[in-house]
Amino acid sequence: MSRKQLFAIRVRTPIDAGFRMSLIRLPEPDQGVISRRDVIIKDLEKLVGVEMIISDEDGRRAYETDALTAYTRMPLAVALPKTTEDVATILRYCRDNGVKVIARGAGTSLCGGALPAEDALVVSVSKMNRVLEIDYANRTARVEAGITNLAISGAVSKDGFFYAPDPSSQLACTLAGNLAMNSGGAHCLKYGVTTNNVLGLKMVLMTGEIVELGGGHLDSEGYDLLALTIGSEGQFGIVTEATVRILRAAEGARPMLLGFGSSEAAGRCVSAIIASGIIPVAMEFMDKPAIHVCESFAKAGYPLDVEALLIVEVEGSEAEITALLNRIAEIARPFKPETLLVSSGADQSAKIWKGRKAAFGAIGRISDYYCMDGTIPLGRLPEVLVAIARICGSHGLKVANIFHAGDGNLHPLILYDANDPDQAIKAEEAGAEILKLCVEVGGCLTGEHGVGIEKRDLMGVQFTEIDLALQMRIKTVFDPTWMLNPAKVFPLSAPRPQAA
Amino acid sequence: MSDTLKPATDWELAGMIATYRDRRTPIEICGSGTKRAIGRPTQTAAAISTQSLRGITLYEPTELVMSARAGTPLSQVEAELAARGQMLAFEPIDLGPTTGNTAGQQTIGAVFAANLSGARRISAGAARDHLLGMRGVNGLAEEFKSGGRVMKNVTGYDVARGLCGSWGTLAVMTEVTFKVLPWPEDTATLVYTGLTDELATELMQSALGTPFEVSGTAHLSAGLARRLRHDGLRGLDTPLTALRLENFPHAVAYRREALREQLKASGFVKVVELDAHDSASFWNEMRQLSVLPAGRTHLWKISTTPGKGPKLVAAVRRHMEAEALYDWSGGLVWLEVPETADAGAADIRRAVATHGGHATLIRAEASVRAAVDVFHPLSPAVERLARGMKSAFDPYGILNPGRMYSGL
Ligand SMILES: Cc1cc2nc3c(=O)[nH]c(=O)nc-3n(C[C@H](O)[C@H](O)[C@H](O)COP(=O)(O)OP(=O)(O)OC[C@H]3O[C@@H](n4cnc5c(N)ncnc54)[C@H](O)[C@@H]3O)c2cc1C
């Protein structure tokens, strides 16, 4: 999948969708800061060099949104630092001059986590993308945070190693963004998500102070600030470096396709596989609409006549793989699979995964979509899928489902027409209903994409005021004056704690 | 310390904490109390134990998830899991025996509050990696929750994981929800004999660099090996380096051979094999630190970059006698040193400063624990953040104050 395809998600129109799809409120920008814009840019250019600051309109436009493209805001300016010290200089200046800061990696956030603001400086670490050290003996790599997710594996794959978390956006998204969102991916069922694969990081606080959390060793002395920072959505500091765990790849891996006559049968099969004591590396689910789009894109050999498809991948030696796949086929039998197809080899395996990983992009080529990310207890899958179809139907919208089945992380893609203001609003309403349902059945609003602006106002569905106030006090510990990515994660109406 | 209060509900606990909050009076927070002698000695008016907050509240084997109230004995949790062929993959270590308590007493809440993980930490992750959610009460007597019962959840900050390793200084956890995994159907252990610490580390690292998913690595000096209860291994009277394989029987059979062959190519040849039964008893000894029994010595837990383990130990040995048990392919060193006024803290921390990582004093008399930093000193920036965390959770400093660090 090329970078271009990844972003061919939605055709943009001349009308600014940001003002049409207006369910999510964004704060009024600080006119005082905007009126000082020229001075601020001059100062920053003097401090870190002209080449690191983007201030012209065309240049800034490339940063006006992330992958939640319905919302756009022109940033005050964009900084592209090259070192941790540059970041420290920039943050210190911004703190002293009351300029808010929005950290950015590649801008693939699906929840508006990297959405800029007119009165804020975007600081993108995308130019900080070097591998600093690879240590095979200790199975770690130290990298700059702007490196893309795939480039980490790319740097070690020749020696048979890989970095495990594999978001579908891995070609473009940065480790910095992964750390901020605690991103997951198809293979997280076995290997865990970002937080389970990071040993340490270096972060610049709004004061310009550089802190190191963790490092080459396991577990932290004192409080686990590393665990707390991963998933903090760019609200604690700007991460510039990280030490990640790299793993020796299995001898081989092979996916198998299991097609079912109903989503319910597929869901029960997933539970049965787990109950048997097998934890496949990945177990991905697609419903019929998703299968059709992905097959026409990837020609992976997905069956077109089934209602639900599972991609189940196992790892090991040839003999181990065969034994495991046979066992899974046996477990699947009572659920009457209509298709049972083991990948014929590396070529087909690549296509099978290409189809899955390009799913969002492929669907984006036929329709605008709004991607949900709730997680549910697996046992509730059949009823939730029925309810999702009902919710979307009642808003006159279609839905395609594609998700990480092993861990119950759903991705209903609500299809709508971004040129129809009415549909856009309906898509958001349907999305909110789906997420509320996920919480009601015992799950959560977001499994891997984060809260950002998108789910900010739904936080009260999952958390009490006390829960939220506690989290907001933690934010205040790291960023006492709320200068970093301020209008995200927490409802705007929630009272902000005073700095201690 | 006079009274031990045992609330039976979150609500009752919140009421008790509110009383101490209003009086600004410190209280000790504990589970069954087996780790009371770990940490800096504290001055508290009373203790609150989670022991009456007991019971498994949710278990869905097909969703790999369990919830238990914090005071539930770990043994009960593990028995319940074993009955369904499942386990806590992080293999929580039991510090009971090594700190003069009986084995098997600790509560599940304390396992997470102290973030205790065993040999499988290198492949399966730490206790904190398995924690999915929690409920608890903070120092303001507020009941709160974080995370949930699903495998993937990035809604809001990861407060639950942030509480792992906070030793009751931020909040009292009342219920924990965690990920569980199937027991492997078969286990085998390759035990290499006669290796120096350096060679053993190299062996353990090489083994982890193979595709065979080694799930435990440990190295014992000859002196420690002689303390094993396992007759066969004790009788070998030589340093032992153990590599564990877990999987389906056919895979274990294949991997055992493949791993041996691969290590042979690197010159590692002297090996004995343990079957599933003997493996279980050996790794159980590791889990209980059976070779480091309570006694007239001090015990440190040092976490460092695996390759640095032997160098760090050698640096300490220039100043004192020391027995080292290596886990986590050399990255975890349990260091037993002779009793001294500072438990060797100055020299040990200097060695850690040179090689990286952190050292915690696990076993020493109260007078020693009052005199030295029990937990590893924090950098100024991190210490400031830690103090901020304390005031976000417990602004009046009433929960286990000073247990980890002075003022926290
Ligand atoms: C087609 C497609 C497929 C996707 N598939 C997946 C998937 O399978 N799994 C998954 O988890 N996600 C997925 N995503 C979502 C997205 O790719 C992830 O959230 C990713 O981690 C974002 O990385 P980024 O570099 O683009 O970050 P950005 O979008 O630039 O930023 C994301 C967040 O990180 C913060 N941030 C960025 N840099 C820093 C820094 N240096 N320090 C502190 N905070 C920082 C930002 O402020 C923002 O809050 C997908 C997105 C798309 C478009």
PDB file of N, CA and C in Angstrom, chain A residues 286 290 293-295 297-300 302 311 349-360 362 402:
ATOM      1  N   MET A 286     -13.939  -9.723   9.283  1.00  0.00           N
ATOM      2  CA  MET A 286     -14.518  -8.803   8.293  1.00  0.00           C
ATOM      3  C   MET A 286     -15.932  -9.261   7.999  1.00  0.00           C
ATOM      4  N   ALA A 290     -17.241  -5.448   3.933  1.00  0.00           N
ATOM      5  CA  ALA A 290     -15.797  -5.231   4.014  1.00  0.00           C
ATOM      6  C   ALA A 290     -15.046  -6.233   3.141  1.00  0.00           C
ATOM      7  N   VAL A 293     -15.109  -5.168  -0.615  1.00  0.00           N
ATOM      8  CA  VAL A 293     -14.245  -4.031  -0.951  1.00  0.00           C
ATOM      9  C   VAL A 293     -12.784  -4.457  -0.896  1.00  0.00           C
ATOM     10  N   CYS A 294     -12.409  -5.173   0.156  1.00  0.00           N
ATOM     11  CA  CYS A 294     -11.004  -5.533   0.331  1.00  0.00           C
ATOM     12  C   CYS A 294     -10.542  -6.515  -0.736  1.00  0.00           C
ATOM     13  N   GLU A 295     -11.424  -7.419  -1.116  1.00  0.00           N
ATOM     14  CA  GLU A 295     -11.048  -8.396  -2.145  1.00  0.00           C
ATOM     15  C   GLU A 295     -10.835  -7.711  -3.483  1.00  0.00           C
ATOM     16  N   PHE A 297      -9.800  -4.872  -3.929  1.00  0.00           N
ATOM     17  CA  PHE A 297      -8.561  -4.094  -3.835  1.00  0.00           C
ATOM     18  C   PHE A 297      -7.331  -5.011  -3.843  1.00  0.00           C
ATOM     19  N   ALA A 298      -7.362  -6.085  -3.050  1.00  0.00           N
ATOM     20  CA  ALA A 298      -6.133  -6.852  -2.824  1.00  0.00           C
ATOM     21  C   ALA A 298      -6.057  -8.167  -3.597  1.00  0.00           C
ATOM     22  N   LYS A 299      -7.178  -8.646  -4.130  1.00  0.00           N
ATOM     23  CA  LYS A 299      -7.211  -9.949  -4.830  1.00  0.00           C
ATOM     24  C   LYS A 299      -6.532 -11.029  -3.974  1.00  0.00           C
ATOM     25  N   ALA A 300      -6.988 -11.101  -2.751  1.00  0.00           N
ATOM     26  CA  ALA A 300      -6.344 -11.988  -1.788  1.00  0.00           C
ATOM     27  C   ALA A 300      -6.949 -13.385  -1.795  1.00  0.00           C
ATOM     28  N   TYR A 302     -10.229 -13.812  -0.829  1.00  0.00           N
ATOM     29  CA  TYR A 302     -11.276 -13.864   0.194  1.00  0.00           C
ATOM     30  C   TYR A 302     -12.550 -14.414  -0.431  1.00  0.00           C
ATOM     31  N   ILE A 311      -9.608 -14.029   9.546  1.00  0.00           N
ATOM     32  CA  ILE A 311      -8.225 -14.329   9.157  1.00  0.00           C
ATOM     33  C   ILE A 311      -7.542 -14.757  10.450  1.00  0.00           C
ATOM     34  N   SER A 349      -0.152 -15.127   1.450  1.00  0.00           N
ATOM     35  CA  SER A 349      -0.180 -14.553   2.803  1.00  0.00           C
ATOM     36  C   SER A 349      -0.035 -13.042   2.732  1.00  0.00           C
ATOM     37  N   ALA A 350       0.885 -12.602   1.898  1.00  0.00           N
ATOM     38  CA  ALA A 350       1.105 -11.151   1.772  1.00  0.00           C
ATOM     39  C   ALA A 350      -0.173 -10.484   1.287  1.00  0.00           C
ATOM     40  N   LYS A 351      -0.853 -11.128   0.321  1.00  0.00           N
ATOM     41  CA  LYS A 351      -2.093 -10.539  -0.212  1.00  0.00           C
ATOM     42  C   LYS A 351      -3.195 -10.517   0.834  1.00  0.00           C
ATOM     43  N   ILE A 352      -3.260 -11.603   1.592  1.00  0.00           N
ATOM     44  CA  ILE A 352      -4.297 -11.661   2.633  1.00  0.00           C
ATOM     45  C   ILE A 352      -4.113 -10.503   3.610  1.00  0.00           C
ATOM     46  N   TRP A 353      -2.868 -10.258   3.991  1.00  0.00           N
ATOM     47  CA  TRP A 353      -2.627  -9.164   4.944  1.00  0.00           C
ATOM     48  C   TRP A 353      -2.738  -7.802   4.289  1.00  0.00           C
ATOM     49  N   LYS A 354      -2.365  -7.755   3.016  1.00  0.00           N
ATOM     50  CA  LYS A 354      -2.496  -6.482   2.308  1.00  0.00           C
ATOM     51  C   LYS A 354      -3.966  -6.063   2.295  1.00  0.00           C
ATOM     52  N   GLY A 355      -4.836  -7.029   2.004  1.00  0.00           N
ATOM     53  CA  GLY A 355      -6.267  -6.734   1.972  1.00  0.00           C
ATOM     54  C   GLY A 355      -6.753  -6.232   3.312  1.00  0.00           C
ATOM     55  N   ARG A 356      -6.309  -6.865   4.385  1.00  0.00           N
ATOM     56  CA  ARG A 356      -6.756  -6.461   5.716  1.00  0.00           C
ATOM     57  C   ARG A 356      -6.189  -5.092   6.100  1.00  0.00           C
ATOM     58  N   LYS A 357      -4.885  -4.926   5.851  1.00  0.00           N
ATOM     59  CA  LYS A 357      -4.268  -3.680   6.317  1.00  0.00           C
ATOM     60  C   LYS A 357      -4.684  -2.478   5.473  1.00  0.00           C
ATOM     61  N   ALA A 358      -5.092  -2.739   4.224  1.00  0.00           N
ATOM     62  CA  ALA A 358      -5.519  -1.634   3.378  1.00  0.00           C
ATOM     63  C   ALA A 358      -7.021  -1.411   3.476  1.00  0.00           C
ATOM     64  N   ALA A 359      -7.665  -2.122   4.397  1.00  0.00           N
ATOM     65  CA  ALA A 359      -9.127  -2.106   4.433  1.00  0.00           C
ATOM     66  C   ALA A 359      -9.697  -0.692   4.522  1.00  0.00           C
ATOM     67  N   PHE A 360      -9.157   0.111   5.436  1.00  0.00           N
ATOM     68  CA  PHE A 360      -9.715   1.455   5.599  1.00  0.00           C
ATOM     69  C   PHE A 360      -9.544   2.253   4.308  1.00  0.00           C
ATOM     70  N   ALA A 362      -9.143   1.111   1.292  1.00  0.00           N
ATOM     71  CA  ALA A 362      -9.943   0.554   0.201  1.00  0.00           C
ATOM     72  C   ALA A 362     -11.397   0.999   0.327  1.00  0.00           C
ATOM     73  N   ILE A 402     -14.946  -4.365  10.404  1.00  0.00           N
ATOM     74  CA  ILE A 402     -13.660  -4.983  10.177  1.00  0.00           C
ATOM     75  C   ILE A 402     -12.929  -4.793  11.479  1.00  0.00           C
TER      76      ILE A 402
END
